[in-house]
Amino acid sequence: MESEMSDPQPLQEERYDMSGARLALTLCVTKAREGSEVDMDALERMFHYLKFESTMKRDPTAQQFLEELDEFQQTIDNWEEPVSCAFVVLMAHGEEGLLKGEDEKMVRLEDLFEVLNNKNCKALRGKPKVYIIQACRGEHRDPGEELGGDEELGGDEVAVLKNNPQSIPTYTDTLHIYSTVEGYLSYRHDKKGSGFIQTLTDVFMHKKGSILELTEEVTRLMANTEVMQEGKPRKVNPEVQSTLRKKLYLQ
């Protein structure tokens, strides 16, 4: 006997409460990174438009990356009103899992991400934390591929669900938006800034939708463009890693 199938139900949309304060920290190495000031200007406009309290710091050393994140965490935890959301923008030379400070020393991205997680930053517990990383993640270059037939990939995941509203995982409510995929170069124009930051700020200001829908649009736009490097066309696309539990709307 066939089991009865009920019609699929629409998802109940839960949104993060964005009525509280919005705080942003941008740490940018400008040394030997021509065009980064243009990106800083674009980010400043975006944060002002989206009503974020924005702090920008230029040319941090590897150690100062960590110190600035620690200070930001303390600022958030001591904020007078409830904090709804935090953005952290990190711009520097880098390789996979690492950023290069102004002093040429490396800092681990994982150490920077730890600072604001649900365990270490009480004011942001269960609140959205968005990291935007404009940096290389390796040396690979993507020449692009011709579009062919569609392939569908499937996979099964088994999850054991248990309702426990008293606790929350340490690493939820976080969104990482990388300018490129693991192992690949990121690109920046010495006068126009990086295609990633310029596209992202434009979409976040001028389009409406959840933040994941906005990042899809950023990816679509970037996938449609080519970057010329050493006389050869290159393709580049952002990579998004999300543990958000709800929809995040910035406007």
mmCIF file of C-alpha atoms in Angstrom:
data_model
loop_
_atom_site.group_PDB
_atom_site.id
_atom_site.type_symbol
_atom_site.label_atom_id
_atom_site.label_comp_id
_atom_site.label_asym_id
_atom_site.label_seq_id
_atom_site.Cartn_x
_atom_site.Cartn_y
_atom_site.Cartn_z
ATOM 1 C CA MET A 1 0.000 0.000 0.000
ATOM 2 C CA GLU A 2 1.378 3.369 -0.965
ATOM 3 C CA SER A 3 1.964 5.746 1.902
ATOM 4 C CA GLU A 4 -0.030 8.921 1.629
ATOM 5 C CA MET A 5 2.023 11.953 0.642
ATOM 6 C CA SER A 6 0.874 15.348 1.826
ATOM 7 C CA ASP A 7 1.648 18.409 -0.241
ATOM 8 C CA PRO A 8 4.917 20.129 0.629
ATOM 9 C CA GLN A 9 4.356 23.021 2.981
ATOM 10 C CA PRO A 10 5.922 26.447 2.458
ATOM 11 C CA LEU A 11 8.704 27.260 4.883
ATOM 12 C CA GLN A 12 7.796 29.465 7.797
ATOM 13 C CA GLU A 13 10.063 32.447 7.350
ATOM 14 C CA GLU A 14 11.862 33.485 10.492
ATOM 15 C CA ARG A 15 13.815 36.720 10.417
ATOM 16 C CA TYR A 16 16.574 38.072 12.595
ATOM 17 C CA ASP A 17 15.439 41.068 14.624
ATOM 18 C CA MET A 18 17.320 44.021 13.161
ATOM 19 C CA SER A 19 15.766 46.733 15.357
ATOM 20 C CA GLY A 20 18.878 47.114 17.556
ATOM 21 C CA ALA A 21 22.310 48.569 16.866
ATOM 22 C CA ARG A 22 24.345 47.525 13.843
ATOM 23 C CA LEU A 23 28.123 47.626 14.209
ATOM 24 C CA ALA A 24 30.810 47.234 11.559
ATOM 25 C CA LEU A 25 34.600 46.948 11.676
ATOM 26 C CA THR A 26 36.776 47.197 8.571
ATOM 27 C CA LEU A 27 40.460 46.269 8.729
ATOM 28 C CA CYS A 28 42.325 46.989 5.508
ATOM 29 C CA VAL A 29 45.973 46.670 4.549
ATOM 30 C CA THR A 30 46.500 49.393 1.929
ATOM 31 C CA LYS A 31 50.276 48.921 1.616
ATOM 32 C CA ALA A 32 51.092 47.411 -1.806
ATOM 33 C CA ARG A 33 47.344 47.098 -2.455
ATOM 34 C CA GLU A 34 46.544 49.908 -4.905
ATOM 35 C CA GLY A 35 42.815 50.549 -5.266
ATOM 36 C CA SER A 36 42.007 49.534 -1.697
ATOM 37 C CA GLU A 37 41.087 53.139 -0.770
ATOM 38 C CA VAL A 38 38.335 53.001 -3.415
ATOM 39 C CA ASP A 39 36.992 49.863 -1.722
ATOM 40 C CA MET A 40 37.153 51.556 1.688
ATOM 41 C CA ASP A 41 35.108 54.480 0.319
ATOM 42 C CA ALA A 42 32.493 52.105 -1.124
ATOM 43 C CA LEU A 43 32.209 50.223 2.173
ATOM 44 C CA GLU A 44 31.900 53.474 4.131
ATOM 45 C CA ARG A 45 29.006 54.544 1.873
ATOM 46 C CA MET A 46 27.313 51.158 2.219
ATOM 47 C CA PHE A 47 27.575 51.059 6.027
ATOM 48 C CA HIS A 48 26.270 54.632 6.300
ATOM 49 C CA TYR A 49 23.362 53.783 3.979
ATOM 50 C CA LEU A 50 22.497 50.606 5.932
ATOM 51 C CA LYS A 51 22.695 52.475 9.274
ATOM 52 C CA PHE A 52 25.767 50.752 10.694
ATOM 53 C CA GLU A 53 28.094 52.300 13.255
ATOM 54 C CA SER A 54 31.244 51.855 11.204
ATOM 55 C CA THR A 55 34.875 51.808 12.319
ATOM 56 C CA MET A 56 37.688 51.655 9.755
ATOM 57 C CA LYS A 57 41.331 50.895 10.492
ATOM 58 C CA ARG A 58 44.140 50.999 7.959
ATOM 59 C CA ASP A 59 47.329 48.942 7.781
ATOM 60 C CA PRO A 60 47.040 46.658 10.817
ATOM 61 C CA THR A 61 49.919 44.328 11.591
ATOM 62 C CA ALA A 62 49.128 40.633 12.023
ATOM 63 C CA GLN A 63 48.929 41.133 15.795
ATOM 64 C CA GLN A 64 46.762 44.236 15.394
ATOM 65 C CA PHE A 65 44.212 42.259 13.364
ATOM 66 C CA LEU A 66 43.651 40.168 16.496
ATOM 67 C CA GLU A 67 43.792 43.138 18.861
ATOM 68 C CA GLU A 68 41.254 45.121 16.820
ATOM 69 C CA LEU A 69 38.853 42.140 16.780
ATOM 70 C CA ASP A 70 39.218 41.743 20.552
ATOM 71 C CA GLU A 71 38.515 45.442 21.029
ATOM 72 C CA PHE A 72 35.498 45.222 18.712
ATOM 73 C CA GLN A 73 34.146 42.296 20.757
ATOM 74 C CA GLN A 74 34.473 44.314 23.957
ATOM 75 C CA THR A 75 32.779 47.307 22.310
ATOM 76 C CA ILE A 76 29.850 45.103 21.271
ATOM 77 C CA ASP A 77 29.507 43.460 24.680
ATOM 78 C CA ASN A 78 29.550 46.884 26.377
ATOM 79 C CA TRP A 79 27.149 48.592 23.929
ATOM 80 C CA GLU A 80 24.398 50.466 25.755
ATOM 81 C CA GLU A 81 21.519 49.185 23.642
ATOM 82 C CA PRO A 82 20.938 45.677 22.250
ATOM 83 C CA VAL A 83 23.104 44.848 19.233
ATOM 84 C CA SER A 84 21.328 43.180 16.298
ATOM 85 C CA CYS A 85 24.156 42.459 13.893
ATOM 86 C CA ALA A 86 27.888 42.835 13.309
ATOM 87 C CA PHE A 87 29.874 43.057 10.082
ATOM 88 C CA VAL A 88 33.624 42.499 9.885
ATOM 89 C CA VAL A 89 35.460 43.314 6.647
ATOM 90 C CA LEU A 90 39.006 42.003 6.251
ATOM 91 C CA MET A 91 41.089 43.164 3.274
ATOM 92 C CA ALA A 92 44.724 42.158 2.781
ATOM 93 C CA HIS A 93 47.058 39.911 0.855
ATOM 94 C CA GLY A 94 46.546 36.317 1.870
ATOM 95 C CA GLU A 95 46.662 32.625 1.207
ATOM 96 C CA GLU A 96 44.345 29.824 2.264
ATOM 97 C CA GLY A 97 43.288 30.371 5.869
ATOM 98 C CA LEU A 98 45.731 33.250 6.406
ATOM 99 C CA LEU A 99 45.875 37.043 6.078
ATOM 100 C CA LYS A 100 49.099 39.040 5.773
ATOM 101 C CA GLY A 101 49.424 42.014 8.096
ATOM 102 C CA GLU A 102 51.146 45.275 7.210
ATOM 103 C CA ASP A 103 54.287 43.823 8.864
ATOM 104 C CA GLU A 104 54.271 40.881 6.381
ATOM 105 C CA LYS A 105 53.449 38.430 9.178
ATOM 106 C CA MET A 106 50.501 36.088 8.918
ATOM 107 C CA VAL A 107 47.386 35.811 11.084
ATOM 108 C CA ARG A 108 45.004 32.851 10.989
ATOM 109 C CA LEU A 109 41.485 33.685 9.811
ATOM 110 C CA GLU A 110 40.164 31.042 12.192
ATOM 111 C CA ASP A 111 41.593 32.984 15.145
ATOM 112 C CA LEU A 112 39.820 36.135 13.931
ATOM 113 C CA PHE A 113 36.499 34.330 13.426
ATOM 114 C CA GLU A 114 36.607 32.809 16.937
ATOM 115 C CA VAL A 115 36.398 36.204 18.645
ATOM 116 C CA LEU A 116 32.719 36.900 17.915
ATOM 117 C CA ASN A 117 31.259 33.384 18.050
ATOM 118 C CA ASN A 118 28.337 32.492 20.320
ATOM 119 C CA LYS A 119 30.701 31.411 23.092
ATOM 120 C CA ASN A 120 33.027 34.425 23.115
ATOM 121 C CA CYS A 121 30.695 37.357 22.423
ATOM 122 C CA LYS A 122 27.595 37.268 24.608
ATOM 123 C CA ALA A 123 25.926 40.333 23.059
ATOM 124 C CA LEU A 124 26.001 38.589 19.658
ATOM 125 C CA ARG A 125 24.812 35.212 20.905
ATOM 126 C CA GLY A 126 22.219 34.072 18.384
ATOM 127 C CA LYS A 127 22.696 37.290 16.386
ATOM 128 C CA PRO A 128 24.029 37.436 12.809
ATOM 129 C CA LYS A 129 27.769 37.937 12.296
ATOM 130 C CA VAL A 130 28.876 38.637 8.721
ATOM 131 C CA TYR A 131 32.506 38.418 7.596
ATOM 132 C CA ILE A 132 33.552 39.815 4.219
ATOM 133 C CA ILE A 133 37.041 38.737 3.173
ATOM 134 C CA GLN A 134 38.789 40.376 0.209
ATOM 135 C CA ALA A 135 42.042 38.416 -0.081
ATOM 136 C CA CYS A 136 43.733 35.729 -2.128
ATOM 137 C CA ARG A 137 43.215 32.164 -0.937
ATOM 138 C CA GLY A 138 45.954 30.554 -3.020
ATOM 139 C CA GLU A 139 47.754 30.859 -6.351
ATOM 140 C CA HIS A 140 45.342 29.163 -8.739
ATOM 141 C CA ARG A 141 43.905 31.120 -11.677
ATOM 142 C CA ASP A 142 40.552 30.298 -13.239
ATOM 143 C CA PRO A 143 40.398 30.651 -17.042
ATOM 144 C CA GLY A 144 36.692 29.711 -17.011
ATOM 145 C CA GLU A 145 34.745 26.935 -18.731
ATOM 146 C CA GLU A 146 32.238 26.842 -21.572
ATOM 147 C CA LEU A 147 28.662 26.180 -20.431
ATOM 148 C CA GLY A 148 27.420 22.738 -21.506
ATOM 149 C CA GLY A 149 24.539 20.523 -20.426
ATOM 150 C CA ASP A 150 23.166 20.733 -16.914
ATOM 151 C CA GLU A 151 24.243 18.121 -14.444
ATOM 152 C CA GLU A 152 22.286 17.391 -11.325
ATOM 153 C CA LEU A 153 24.087 16.228 -8.248
ATOM 154 C CA GLY A 154 22.272 14.754 -5.283
ATOM 155 C CA GLY A 155 23.263 13.710 -1.809
ATOM 156 C CA ASP A 156 21.538 12.414 1.285
ATOM 157 C CA GLU A 157 22.110 13.755 4.783
ATOM 158 C CA VAL A 158 20.770 12.143 7.896
ATOM 159 C CA ALA A 159 20.109 14.437 10.846
ATOM 160 C CA VAL A 160 18.869 13.683 14.317
ATOM 161 C CA LEU A 161 16.713 16.545 15.534
ATOM 162 C CA LYS A 162 16.034 17.327 19.163
ATOM 163 C CA ASN A 163 14.279 20.471 20.259
ATOM 164 C CA ASN A 164 16.277 22.225 22.954
ATOM 165 C CA PRO A 165 15.619 25.968 23.038
ATOM 166 C CA GLN A 166 17.946 26.422 26.027
ATOM 167 C CA SER A 167 21.148 26.013 24.054
ATOM 168 C CA ILE A 168 22.640 27.083 20.764
ATOM 169 C CA PRO A 169 25.652 25.760 18.835
ATOM 170 C CA THR A 170 28.848 27.786 19.152
ATOM 171 C CA TYR A 171 29.224 28.473 15.450
ATOM 172 C CA THR A 172 25.715 29.330 14.238
ATOM 173 C CA ASP A 173 24.458 32.692 13.005
ATOM 174 C CA THR A 174 27.605 33.351 10.980
ATOM 175 C CA LEU A 175 28.081 34.200 7.322
ATOM 176 C CA HIS A 176 31.484 34.189 5.627
ATOM 177 C CA ILE A 177 31.639 35.879 2.219
ATOM 178 C CA TYR A 178 34.994 35.279 0.511
ATOM 179 C CA SER A 179 36.051 37.192 -2.601
ATOM 180 C CA THR A 180 37.233 33.951 -4.220
ATOM 181 C CA VAL A 181 37.082 30.192 -3.765
ATOM 182 C CA GLU A 182 39.583 28.138 -1.788
ATOM 183 C CA GLY A 183 42.995 27.912 -3.407
ATOM 184 C CA TYR A 184 42.464 30.745 -5.893
ATOM 185 C CA LEU A 185 43.687 34.275 -6.459
ATOM 186 C CA SER A 186 41.545 37.348 -5.823
ATOM 187 C CA TYR A 187 41.729 40.431 -8.041
ATOM 188 C CA ARG A 188 41.826 44.171 -7.484
ATOM 189 C CA HIS A 189 42.106 47.072 -9.953
ATOM 190 C CA ASP A 190 44.647 49.710 -8.933
ATOM 191 C CA LYS A 191 42.214 52.564 -9.687
ATOM 192 C CA LYS A 192 38.698 51.073 -9.542
ATOM 193 C CA GLY A 193 39.189 48.820 -6.510
ATOM 194 C CA SER A 194 38.171 45.160 -6.375
ATOM 195 C CA GLY A 195 35.287 43.857 -8.445
ATOM 196 C CA PHE A 196 34.120 41.916 -5.383
ATOM 197 C CA ILE A 197 33.805 44.847 -2.960
ATOM 198 C CA GLN A 198 32.443 47.207 -5.627
ATOM 199 C CA THR A 199 29.784 44.692 -6.743
ATOM 200 C CA LEU A 200 28.861 43.681 -3.187
ATOM 201 C CA THR A 201 28.408 47.226 -1.918
ATOM 202 C CA ASP A 202 26.337 48.148 -4.984
ATOM 203 C CA VAL A 203 24.030 45.123 -4.589
ATOM 204 C CA PHE A 204 23.670 45.469 -0.805
ATOM 205 C CA MET A 205 22.659 49.125 -1.193
ATOM 206 C CA HIS A 206 20.435 48.974 -4.252
ATOM 207 C CA LYS A 207 18.728 45.566 -4.120
ATOM 208 C CA LYS A 208 16.221 44.138 -1.649
ATOM 209 C CA GLY A 209 16.200 40.555 -0.425
ATOM 210 C CA SER A 210 17.688 38.356 2.253
ATOM 211 C CA ILE A 211 21.464 38.522 2.531
ATOM 212 C CA LEU A 212 21.831 35.076 0.949
ATOM 213 C CA GLU A 213 19.740 36.215 -2.019
ATOM 214 C CA LEU A 214 21.950 39.302 -2.276
ATOM 215 C CA THR A 215 25.134 37.217 -2.266
ATOM 216 C CA GLU A 216 23.651 35.036 -5.023
ATOM 217 C CA GLU A 217 23.194 38.198 -7.074
ATOM 218 C CA VAL A 218 26.798 39.268 -6.363
ATOM 219 C CA THR A 219 27.986 35.832 -7.519
ATOM 220 C CA ARG A 220 25.838 35.999 -10.663
ATOM 221 C CA LEU A 221 27.171 39.431 -11.605
ATOM 222 C CA MET A 222 30.780 38.474 -10.960
ATOM 223 C CA ALA A 223 30.423 35.219 -12.902
ATOM 224 C CA ASN A 224 29.304 37.278 -15.908
ATOM 225 C CA THR A 225 32.466 39.397 -15.921
ATOM 226 C CA GLU A 226 36.042 38.677 -16.907
ATOM 227 C CA VAL A 227 39.223 39.946 -15.311
ATOM 228 C CA MET A 228 42.263 40.531 -17.508
ATOM 229 C CA GLN A 229 45.458 39.404 -15.823
ATOM 230 C CA GLU A 230 48.813 39.282 -17.615
ATOM 231 C CA GLY A 231 46.913 39.694 -20.881
ATOM 232 C CA LYS A 232 44.722 36.653 -20.247
ATOM 233 C CA PRO A 233 41.022 36.598 -19.338
ATOM 234 C CA ARG A 234 40.273 35.157 -15.892
ATOM 235 C CA LYS A 235 37.069 34.296 -14.107
ATOM 236 C CA VAL A 236 36.503 34.766 -10.390
ATOM 237 C CA ASN A 237 33.554 34.144 -8.108
ATOM 238 C CA PRO A 238 32.864 34.664 -4.411
ATOM 239 C CA GLU A 239 32.308 31.778 -2.023
ATOM 240 C CA VAL A 240 29.695 31.935 0.725
ATOM 241 C CA GLN A 241 29.686 29.799 3.868
ATOM 242 C CA SER A 242 26.599 30.142 6.049
ATOM 243 C CA THR A 243 25.417 28.890 9.424
ATOM 244 C CA LEU A 244 22.562 31.425 9.592
ATOM 245 C CA ARG A 245 19.393 30.065 11.236
ATOM 246 C CA LYS A 246 17.029 32.764 9.992
ATOM 247 C CA LYS A 247 16.628 35.210 7.126
ATOM 248 C CA LEU A 248 18.812 38.288 7.438
ATOM 249 C CA TYR A 249 17.398 41.429 5.851
ATOM 250 C CA LEU A 250 19.511 44.592 5.899
ATOM 251 C CA GLN A 251 16.701 46.805 4.581
#
